[in-house]
Amino acid sequence: MGSCCSHDVSVRGKVESEVDDVSYEYDHENDVSYEQDGAMIRLRGSSRFVSMYTQQGKKGVNQDAMAVWEDFTGEKDTILCGVFDGHGPLGHKVSQFIRDNLPSKLSAAIKMSQQKACKYYDANDADTDDAYDENYNNMSLASWEACFLKTFDEMDDHLAQEINTDSYCSGCTAVTLIKQGDQLIVGNLGDSRAVLCTREGNQLIPVQLTVDLKPDIPSEASRIINCEGRVFAAEEEPDVYRLWMPDEDCPGLAMSRAFGDFCLKDYGLISAPDVFYRKLSNQDEFVVLATDGVWDVLTNNEVINIVASAPRRSMAAKLLVKRAVKAWKYKYPGSKIDDCAVICLFLDDQPVLSHSQSSMSRRNRHHSKRLHISKSTRNEDTETVDGKVGVDLNEEWTALGGLARANSISKLPRLARNMSRRQSSKYLKGS
């Protein structure tokens, strides 16, 4: 949970909340969405309930990916949001693979579970159609958890078969959320995070819905040690505990659960998600899903207040990412900024803060130098296939090439490093 702080995020003594609206205007021409299995799939952009934005850091190709499925499982009141953070030489390929395959597999598992429940219901002589429909749409928490566990396990197996496994020190985390009516189900794998904003009177309260699955959590460390993996922090990073192989100081993975990373799957790394449930109330306003590039520099409280201060919903995710980047530059000026990806899911029909309210609030604050950010343009070298955003074909992952704070991976095995570089270059060039 983030500690309480003022509404404004200060950077070098200047109030960063005073921002020119035009600087953060969202460019809807670059939105990317398509239809599949009766659902509207959004990979970039905004809609009535969702704001999405990602920005590449300074470690090479952007390894973050995200997706929103509206009318998920064919139900009008159901939406899925997912944020995926890749790491390692082919982490961007892993995160995109998970983004493009996990939702459909999870949808199939949920439909199968519902059908099994209905068959059981029929066998016990149902009386009314209304009761039948209620049974079909309201799954138990145990059923939701079983669907997530089954799907994540199958995805890891599928990944091992489809991805070039010679780069076996690549992987990704995943935080996925399903909203069905007033139910919220979250499946978390790794150290991305989901935080709910709820209101108590006039105060916004952050509620962390997930646990950052790090190797130093006692239950995680116990499993790793029982599998002969090792958990310790390197001298140069005494506050970052990592997962290491039994006989070699690599790869130094900064999380205890992930897709991929097959070099560690025999030593305590697992792909089973934690599953959390919450019944929504009228006081719950929005949920923020983000990769650790955001949470490493901003508290939960700062995050929800930044989102709540956005003059328009479509700008909320972009505003949050820009604030995170500014915080990186201030807190860790000698480090490489991490990739950042954010999905804001709004839970009601009304904007959190209207444009007029935001403008009035800014005028009432003391004046500071306005921040002007040029409008980003789409990279012509970015590949788009079948409505799916690809990666910059001229870039590679270079996080281990210089100073970077708390990389997901600390060091590749010598053989894996050489193989991965050759194959990564071949993979990106399409040869």
Short mmCIF file of C-alpha atoms in Angstrom, two decimals:
data_model
loop_
_atom_site.label_atom_id
_atom_site.label_comp_id
_atom_site.label_asym_id
_atom_site.label_seq_id
_atom_site.Cartn_x
_atom_site.Cartn_y
_atom_site.Cartn_z
CA MET A 1 0.00 0.00 0.00
CA GLY A 2 1.25 3.47 -0.78
CA SER A 3 1.65 5.92 2.04
CA CYS A 4 -0.32 9.12 2.14
CA CYS A 5 1.09 12.09 0.29
CA SER A 6 -0.03 15.43 -1.04
CA HIS A 7 -2.22 15.53 -4.13
CA ASP A 8 0.62 16.91 -6.26
CA VAL A 9 3.73 15.02 -7.25
CA SER A 10 6.73 17.29 -6.81
CA VAL A 11 9.85 16.98 -8.91
CA ARG A 12 12.86 19.10 -7.89
CA GLY A 13 10.55 21.33 -5.90
CA LYS A 14 8.19 22.15 -8.78
CA VAL A 15 4.57 21.10 -8.79
CA GLU A 16 4.12 18.70 -11.68
CA SER A 17 0.32 18.76 -11.59
CA GLU A 18 0.25 22.11 -13.36
CA VAL A 19 0.39 20.81 -16.90
CA ASP A 20 -0.75 22.29 -20.17
CA ASP A 21 -3.76 20.20 -21.27
CA VAL A 22 -2.65 20.29 -24.90
CA SER A 23 0.65 18.66 -23.95
CA TYR A 24 -1.19 15.54 -22.81
CA GLU A 25 -3.97 15.49 -25.39
CA TYR A 26 -4.52 11.94 -26.65
CA ASP A 27 -4.00 11.24 -30.35
CA HIS A 28 -6.90 8.95 -31.26
CA GLU A 29 -5.55 8.51 -34.80
CA ASN A 30 -3.00 6.08 -33.35
CA ASP A 31 -5.57 3.94 -31.55
CA VAL A 32 -5.37 0.24 -32.40
CA SER A 33 -8.37 -2.07 -32.00
CA TYR A 34 -10.02 -5.00 -33.79
CA GLU A 35 -12.80 -7.56 -33.27
CA GLN A 36 -12.39 -11.23 -32.40
CA ASP A 37 -14.79 -13.84 -31.01
CA GLY A 38 -17.49 -11.23 -30.48
CA ALA A 39 -15.20 -9.00 -28.41
CA MET A 40 -13.71 -5.59 -29.19
CA ILE A 41 -9.97 -5.88 -28.55
CA ARG A 42 -8.05 -2.71 -27.86
CA LEU A 43 -4.24 -2.66 -27.85
CA ARG A 44 -3.78 1.08 -27.69
CA GLY A 45 -6.04 4.07 -27.13
CA SER A 46 -9.09 4.84 -25.01
CA SER A 47 -12.80 4.18 -24.83
CA ARG A 48 -15.70 5.10 -22.58
CA PHE A 49 -14.33 3.12 -19.64
CA VAL A 50 -10.65 2.62 -20.46
CA SER A 51 -7.51 4.70 -20.88
CA MET A 52 -4.30 2.97 -22.08
CA TYR A 53 -0.77 4.19 -22.66
CA THR A 54 2.75 2.77 -22.86
CA GLN A 55 6.14 4.42 -23.32
CA GLN A 56 9.50 2.90 -24.11
CA GLY A 57 12.23 3.42 -21.55
CA LYS A 58 15.97 3.60 -22.10
CA LYS A 59 16.74 -0.12 -22.10
CA GLY A 60 16.07 -0.76 -25.79
CA VAL A 61 12.90 -2.10 -27.37
CA ASN A 62 9.71 -1.59 -25.34
CA GLN A 63 9.01 -4.93 -23.66
CA ASP A 64 5.68 -3.92 -22.13
CA ALA A 65 2.43 -5.01 -23.80
CA MET A 66 -1.23 -4.61 -22.90
CA ALA A 67 -4.73 -5.45 -24.09
CA VAL A 68 -8.36 -4.72 -23.24
CA TRP A 69 -11.16 -7.06 -24.34
CA GLU A 70 -14.62 -5.47 -24.18
CA ASP A 71 -17.58 -7.90 -24.21
CA PHE A 72 -15.16 -10.57 -23.00
CA THR A 73 -16.55 -14.14 -23.28
CA GLY A 74 -19.33 -12.62 -25.38
CA GLU A 75 -20.99 -10.98 -22.36
CA LYS A 76 -21.91 -7.28 -22.64
CA ASP A 77 -21.12 -6.49 -19.01
CA THR A 78 -17.74 -8.24 -18.99
CA ILE A 79 -14.34 -6.67 -19.70
CA LEU A 80 -10.79 -8.02 -19.46
CA CYS A 81 -7.69 -5.87 -18.97
CA GLY A 82 -4.15 -7.21 -19.07
CA VAL A 83 -0.69 -5.67 -18.68
CA PHE A 84 2.37 -7.77 -19.55
CA ASP A 85 5.98 -6.88 -18.75
CA GLY A 86 8.67 -8.75 -20.69
CA HIS A 87 12.29 -9.20 -19.66
CA GLY A 88 15.38 -10.79 -21.13
CA PRO A 89 16.70 -10.67 -24.72
CA LEU A 90 13.36 -11.74 -26.23
CA GLY A 91 11.11 -10.39 -23.51
CA HIS A 92 9.21 -8.22 -25.99
CA LYS A 93 8.31 -11.31 -28.03
CA VAL A 94 7.20 -13.18 -24.92
CA SER A 95 4.99 -10.34 -23.67
CA GLN A 96 3.35 -9.96 -27.09
CA PHE A 97 2.82 -13.71 -27.33
CA ILE A 98 1.09 -13.74 -23.94
CA ARG A 99 -0.95 -10.64 -24.82
CA ASP A 100 -2.20 -12.22 -28.06
CA ASN A 101 -3.00 -15.68 -26.67
CA LEU A 102 -3.80 -15.54 -22.94
CA PRO A 103 -7.19 -13.73 -23.16
CA SER A 104 -8.68 -16.14 -25.72
CA LYS A 105 -7.48 -19.17 -23.74
CA LEU A 106 -8.90 -17.71 -20.53
CA SER A 107 -12.20 -16.98 -22.28
CA ALA A 108 -12.43 -20.60 -23.46
CA ALA A 109 -11.68 -21.90 -19.94
CA ILE A 110 -14.38 -19.67 -18.43
CA LYS A 111 -16.98 -20.75 -20.98
CA MET A 112 -16.15 -24.40 -20.35
CA SER A 113 -16.49 -23.91 -16.59
CA GLN A 114 -19.87 -22.22 -17.08
CA GLN A 115 -21.08 -25.03 -19.31
CA LYS A 116 -20.05 -27.65 -16.77
CA ALA A 117 -21.92 -25.73 -14.08
CA CYS A 118 -25.04 -25.60 -16.27
CA LYS A 119 -24.88 -29.34 -16.99
CA TYR A 120 -24.70 -29.98 -13.26
CA TYR A 121 -27.60 -27.58 -12.81
CA ASP A 122 -29.68 -29.39 -15.44
CA ALA A 123 -28.97 -32.74 -13.80
CA ASN A 124 -30.45 -31.38 -10.57
CA ASP A 125 -33.80 -30.38 -12.16
CA ALA A 126 -33.71 -26.61 -12.58
CA ASP A 127 -37.06 -24.87 -12.13
CA THR A 128 -36.70 -21.49 -13.82
CA ASP A 129 -34.79 -19.94 -16.71
CA ASP A 130 -33.84 -16.97 -14.50
CA ALA A 131 -32.16 -19.26 -12.01
CA TYR A 132 -30.40 -21.02 -14.89
CA ASP A 133 -29.01 -17.70 -16.24
CA GLU A 134 -27.89 -16.59 -12.79
CA ASN A 135 -26.03 -19.87 -12.30
CA TYR A 136 -24.37 -19.48 -15.73
CA ASN A 137 -23.09 -15.93 -15.12
CA ASN A 138 -22.14 -16.11 -11.44
CA MET A 139 -19.18 -18.41 -11.04
CA SER A 140 -17.77 -19.22 -7.63
CA LEU A 141 -14.39 -17.89 -6.60
CA ALA A 142 -13.04 -21.43 -6.71
CA SER A 143 -14.18 -21.73 -10.34
CA TRP A 144 -12.58 -18.40 -11.27
CA GLU A 145 -9.33 -19.44 -9.59
CA ALA A 146 -9.36 -22.80 -11.36
CA CYS A 147 -9.80 -21.07 -14.74
CA PHE A 148 -6.88 -18.73 -14.11
CA LEU A 149 -4.59 -21.50 -12.85
CA LYS A 150 -5.43 -23.81 -15.76
CA THR A 151 -5.01 -21.08 -18.37
CA PHE A 152 -1.71 -19.74 -17.03
CA ASP A 153 -0.26 -23.25 -16.83
CA GLU A 154 -1.35 -24.02 -20.40
CA MET A 155 0.06 -20.70 -21.61
CA ASP A 156 3.47 -21.47 -20.15
CA ASP A 157 3.45 -24.86 -21.87
CA HIS A 158 2.32 -23.24 -25.11
CA LEU A 159 5.08 -20.65 -24.78
CA ALA A 160 7.69 -23.37 -24.39
CA GLN A 161 6.53 -24.95 -27.65
CA GLU A 162 6.05 -21.81 -29.75
CA ILE A 163 8.79 -19.40 -28.66
CA ASN A 164 12.43 -19.98 -29.55
CA THR A 165 13.36 -21.62 -26.27
CA ASP A 166 17.11 -21.33 -26.84
CA SER A 167 16.67 -17.86 -25.35
CA TYR A 168 15.57 -19.50 -22.15
CA CYS A 169 16.28 -16.49 -19.93
CA SER A 170 13.40 -14.46 -21.40
CA GLY A 171 9.95 -14.19 -19.85
CA CYS A 172 7.22 -11.84 -18.75
CA THR A 173 4.91 -10.99 -15.87
CA ALA A 174 1.16 -10.55 -16.17
CA VAL A 175 -1.52 -8.76 -14.19
CA THR A 176 -4.99 -9.50 -15.58
CA LEU A 177 -8.37 -8.27 -14.42
CA ILE A 178 -11.89 -9.37 -15.31
CA LYS A 179 -14.84 -7.15 -14.43
CA GLN A 180 -18.20 -8.88 -14.72
CA GLY A 181 -21.01 -6.70 -13.44
CA ASP A 182 -20.07 -5.82 -9.87
CA GLN A 183 -17.50 -8.60 -9.60
CA LEU A 184 -13.77 -7.99 -9.94
CA ILE A 185 -11.40 -10.94 -10.39
CA VAL A 186 -7.65 -10.33 -10.64
CA GLY A 187 -4.98 -12.85 -11.62
CA ASN A 188 -1.42 -11.74 -10.91
CA LEU A 189 1.90 -13.27 -11.94
CA GLY A 190 5.07 -11.38 -11.01
CA ASP A 191 5.63 -7.81 -9.89
CA SER A 192 3.25 -5.71 -11.95
CA ARG A 193 0.38 -4.39 -9.83
CA ALA A 194 -3.34 -3.59 -9.73
CA VAL A 195 -4.60 -0.82 -7.42
CA LEU A 196 -8.22 0.15 -6.87
CA CYS A 197 -9.25 3.73 -6.08
CA THR A 198 -12.17 3.94 -3.69
CA ARG A 199 -13.70 6.95 -1.96
CA GLU A 200 -14.32 7.54 1.73
CA GLY A 201 -16.17 10.81 2.01
CA ASN A 202 -14.07 13.36 0.12
CA GLN A 203 -10.88 11.31 0.32
CA LEU A 204 -9.52 8.95 -2.31
CA ILE A 205 -8.14 5.72 -0.85
CA PRO A 206 -5.86 3.27 -2.71
CA VAL A 207 -6.56 -0.43 -2.25
CA GLN A 208 -3.80 -2.68 -3.54
CA LEU A 209 -5.48 -5.69 -5.14
CA THR A 210 -2.33 -7.74 -5.80
CA VAL A 211 0.86 -8.74 -4.03
CA ASP A 212 4.21 -8.04 -5.70
CA LEU A 213 5.56 -11.57 -6.04
CA LYS A 214 9.22 -11.09 -5.11
CA PRO A 215 11.74 -13.81 -4.17
CA ASP A 216 12.14 -12.49 -0.61
CA ILE A 217 8.50 -13.09 0.36
CA PRO A 218 8.84 -15.91 2.96
CA SER A 219 6.47 -18.34 1.23
CA GLU A 220 8.08 -17.69 -2.16
CA ALA A 221 11.61 -18.03 -0.77
CA SER A 222 10.68 -21.29 0.95
CA ARG A 223 9.44 -22.82 -2.31
CA ILE A 224 12.54 -21.65 -4.19
CA ILE A 225 14.95 -23.00 -1.57
CA ASN A 226 13.10 -26.34 -1.48
CA CYS A 227 13.70 -26.56 -5.25
CA GLU A 228 17.42 -25.83 -4.77
CA GLY A 229 17.20 -22.32 -6.15
CA ARG A 230 18.92 -19.51 -4.27
CA VAL A 231 17.60 -16.15 -3.03
CA PHE A 232 19.94 -13.28 -2.13
CA ALA A 233 20.68 -9.65 -2.92
CA ALA A 234 23.92 -8.68 -4.65
CA GLU A 235 26.27 -6.27 -2.90
CA GLU A 236 25.63 -3.54 -5.46
CA GLU A 237 21.85 -3.85 -4.95
CA PRO A 238 21.35 -4.71 -1.27
CA ASP A 239 17.61 -3.95 -1.39
CA VAL A 240 16.80 -6.13 -4.44
CA TYR A 241 16.48 -9.85 -3.71
CA ARG A 242 16.78 -12.13 -6.73
CA LEU A 243 16.32 -15.73 -7.79
CA TRP A 244 19.53 -17.49 -8.86
CA MET A 245 20.50 -20.91 -10.22
CA PRO A 246 21.96 -23.40 -7.72
CA ASP A 247 25.53 -23.38 -9.06
CA GLU A 248 25.87 -20.12 -10.97
CA ASP A 249 25.25 -16.47 -10.08
CA CYS A 250 22.71 -15.96 -12.85
CA PRO A 251 20.19 -15.00 -14.09
CA GLY A 252 19.26 -13.06 -10.95
CA LEU A 253 15.52 -12.78 -11.64
CA ALA A 254 13.86 -10.07 -9.53
CA MET A 255 10.54 -11.92 -9.25
CA SER A 256 9.43 -15.34 -8.06
CA ARG A 257 6.74 -16.08 -10.68
CA ALA A 258 6.68 -15.47 -14.42
CA PHE A 259 5.89 -16.89 -17.83
CA GLY A 260 8.96 -18.26 -19.58
CA ASP A 261 12.40 -18.09 -17.88
CA PHE A 262 12.67 -21.85 -18.40
CA CYS A 263 16.21 -21.92 -17.01
CA LEU A 264 14.63 -21.40 -13.56
CA LYS A 265 11.49 -23.53 -13.78
CA ASP A 266 13.24 -26.43 -12.03
CA TYR A 267 14.49 -24.14 -9.26
CA GLY A 268 11.34 -22.62 -7.80
CA LEU A 269 10.05 -20.24 -10.46
CA ILE A 270 6.39 -20.99 -11.24
CA SER A 271 3.73 -19.65 -13.59
CA ALA A 272 0.76 -20.09 -11.21
CA PRO A 273 -0.97 -16.75 -10.56
CA ASP A 274 -2.36 -15.41 -7.32
CA VAL A 275 -6.12 -14.86 -7.78
CA PHE A 276 -8.02 -12.16 -5.89
CA TYR A 277 -11.74 -11.33 -5.75
CA ARG A 278 -13.59 -8.13 -4.84
CA LYS A 279 -17.26 -7.22 -4.98
CA LEU A 280 -17.47 -3.64 -6.18
CA SER A 281 -19.41 -0.92 -4.38
CA ASN A 282 -20.64 2.53 -5.40
CA GLN A 283 -17.59 4.02 -3.68
CA ASP A 284 -15.14 2.24 -6.00
CA GLU A 285 -14.11 4.57 -8.83
CA PHE A 286 -11.36 3.07 -10.97
CA VAL A 287 -8.59 0.47 -11.14
CA VAL A 288 -5.03 1.09 -12.33
CA LEU A 289 -3.02 -1.79 -13.81
CA ALA A 290 0.63 -0.92 -14.45
CA THR A 291 4.06 -2.47 -14.90
CA ASP A 292 6.78 -2.00 -12.31
CA GLY A 293 8.22 0.94 -14.25
CA VAL A 294 5.41 2.97 -12.64
CA TRP A 295 5.36 1.41 -9.17
CA ASP A 296 9.16 1.66 -8.75
CA VAL A 297 8.92 5.45 -8.58
CA LEU A 298 5.34 6.31 -7.54
CA THR A 299 3.32 5.22 -4.50
CA ASN A 300 -0.18 3.83 -4.75
CA ASN A 301 -1.54 7.07 -3.31
CA GLU A 302 0.34 9.19 -5.84
CA VAL A 303 -0.89 7.02 -8.69
CA ILE A 304 -4.60 7.28 -7.88
CA ASN A 305 -4.38 11.03 -7.31
CA ILE A 306 -2.62 11.54 -10.64
CA VAL A 307 -5.32 9.55 -12.45
CA ALA A 308 -8.07 11.39 -10.57
CA SER A 309 -6.57 14.75 -11.59
CA ALA A 310 -6.70 14.00 -15.32
CA PRO A 311 -8.96 16.53 -17.08
CA ARG A 312 -10.28 13.78 -19.36
CA ARG A 313 -10.38 10.03 -19.00
CA SER A 314 -8.64 9.50 -22.32
CA MET A 315 -5.61 11.37 -20.92
CA ALA A 316 -5.36 9.55 -17.60
CA ALA A 317 -2.96 6.74 -18.54
CA LYS A 318 -0.68 9.01 -20.56
CA LEU A 319 -0.56 11.56 -17.74
CA LEU A 320 0.42 8.83 -15.27
CA VAL A 321 3.19 7.48 -17.52
CA LYS A 322 4.62 10.96 -18.08
CA ARG A 323 4.67 11.58 -14.32
CA ALA A 324 6.44 8.25 -13.77
CA VAL A 325 9.11 9.16 -16.34
CA LYS A 326 9.68 12.52 -14.60
CA ALA A 327 9.98 10.71 -11.26
CA TRP A 328 12.55 8.32 -12.73
CA LYS A 329 14.69 11.24 -13.92
CA TYR A 330 14.55 12.86 -10.50
CA LYS A 331 14.93 9.82 -8.22
CA TYR A 332 17.41 7.81 -10.30
CA PRO A 333 19.20 10.30 -12.60
CA GLY A 334 22.04 7.86 -13.36
CA SER A 335 19.81 4.90 -14.22
CA LYS A 336 18.06 3.81 -17.36
CA ILE A 337 14.34 4.61 -17.23
CA ASP A 338 12.20 1.47 -17.35
CA ASP A 339 9.38 0.85 -19.83
CA CYS A 340 5.99 1.93 -18.48
CA ALA A 341 2.54 0.60 -19.41
CA VAL A 342 -0.75 1.64 -17.80
CA ILE A 343 -4.42 0.70 -18.12
CA CYS A 344 -6.99 2.75 -16.21
CA LEU A 345 -10.40 1.05 -15.95
CA PHE A 346 -13.16 3.42 -14.79
CA LEU A 347 -16.03 1.80 -12.93
CA ASP A 348 -18.82 4.36 -13.37
CA ASP A 349 -20.37 6.47 -16.14
CA GLN A 350 -19.07 9.82 -14.95
CA PRO A 351 -15.57 11.28 -15.36
CA VAL A 352 -13.58 11.31 -12.13
CA LEU A 353 -12.78 14.99 -12.64
CA SER A 354 -14.36 17.17 -15.29
CA HIS A 355 -12.32 19.47 -17.52
CA SER A 356 -13.77 22.62 -15.93
CA GLN A 357 -13.08 21.34 -12.42
CA SER A 358 -9.50 20.50 -13.35
CA SER A 359 -8.89 23.92 -14.91
CA MET A 360 -10.33 25.70 -11.88
CA SER A 361 -8.25 23.58 -9.53
CA ARG A 362 -5.08 24.45 -11.41
CA ARG A 363 -5.86 28.19 -11.41
CA ASN A 364 -6.26 28.10 -7.64
CA ARG A 365 -2.81 26.60 -7.14
CA HIS A 366 0.32 28.75 -7.14
CA HIS A 367 1.82 29.26 -10.59
CA SER A 368 4.88 27.36 -11.68
CA LYS A 369 6.66 26.89 -14.98
CA ARG A 370 4.44 24.97 -17.38
CA LEU A 371 5.72 21.70 -18.80
CA HIS A 372 5.57 21.42 -22.59
CA ILE A 373 5.95 18.01 -24.21
CA SER A 374 5.97 17.64 -27.96
CA LYS A 375 3.34 15.40 -29.51
CA SER A 376 4.75 11.97 -30.22
CA THR A 377 4.61 10.58 -33.73
CA ARG A 378 4.27 6.98 -34.78
CA ASN A 379 7.54 5.27 -35.65
CA GLU A 380 7.51 4.32 -39.32
CA ASP A 381 9.62 1.25 -38.53
CA THR A 382 6.95 -0.19 -36.23
CA GLU A 383 5.32 -3.28 -37.70
CA THR A 384 1.54 -3.72 -37.55
CA VAL A 385 0.10 -7.07 -38.62
CA ASP A 386 -3.60 -7.99 -38.45
CA GLY A 387 -4.28 -5.01 -36.21
CA LYS A 388 -1.62 -6.06 -33.71
CA VAL A 389 1.15 -3.69 -32.79
CA GLY A 390 4.62 -5.08 -33.41
CA VAL A 391 8.01 -3.84 -32.24
CA ASP A 392 10.55 -1.50 -33.71
CA LEU A 393 12.42 -3.81 -36.06
CA ASN A 394 15.70 -1.93 -35.61
CA GLU A 395 15.92 -2.20 -31.83
CA GLU A 396 17.20 -4.77 -29.36
CA TRP A 397 17.05 -5.13 -25.59
CA THR A 398 20.17 -3.52 -24.10
CA ALA A 399 19.33 -3.29 -20.42
CA LEU A 400 22.47 -5.13 -19.34
CA GLY A 401 24.72 -2.85 -21.38
CA GLY A 402 25.01 -0.12 -18.73
CA LEU A 403 23.79 1.19 -15.42
CA ALA A 404 20.16 0.37 -14.77
CA ARG A 405 18.26 0.17 -11.52
CA ALA A 406 16.73 -3.15 -10.54
CA ASN A 407 16.67 -4.85 -13.92
CA SER A 408 14.35 -7.84 -13.97
CA ILE A 409 17.37 -9.95 -14.92
CA SER A 410 20.81 -9.26 -13.48
CA LYS A 411 23.11 -11.50 -15.52
CA LEU A 412 22.66 -14.01 -18.33
CA PRO A 413 24.58 -17.29 -18.36
CA ARG A 414 27.57 -16.98 -20.69
CA LEU A 415 26.27 -19.54 -23.21
CA ALA A 416 22.72 -18.18 -23.10
CA ARG A 417 23.96 -14.62 -23.57
CA ASN A 418 25.88 -15.43 -26.74
CA MET A 419 23.08 -17.54 -28.20
CA SER A 420 20.39 -15.01 -27.33
CA ARG A 421 22.19 -12.11 -28.98
CA ARG A 422 22.59 -14.00 -32.26
CA GLN A 423 19.02 -15.25 -32.27
CA SER A 424 17.55 -11.93 -31.11
CA SER A 425 19.23 -10.14 -34.03
CA LYS A 426 17.98 -12.76 -36.48
CA TYR A 427 14.48 -12.69 -34.99
CA LEU A 428 14.12 -8.91 -35.17
CA LYS A 429 15.43 -8.65 -38.73
CA GLY A 430 13.06 -11.38 -39.86
CA SER A 431 15.79 -13.35 -41.60
#
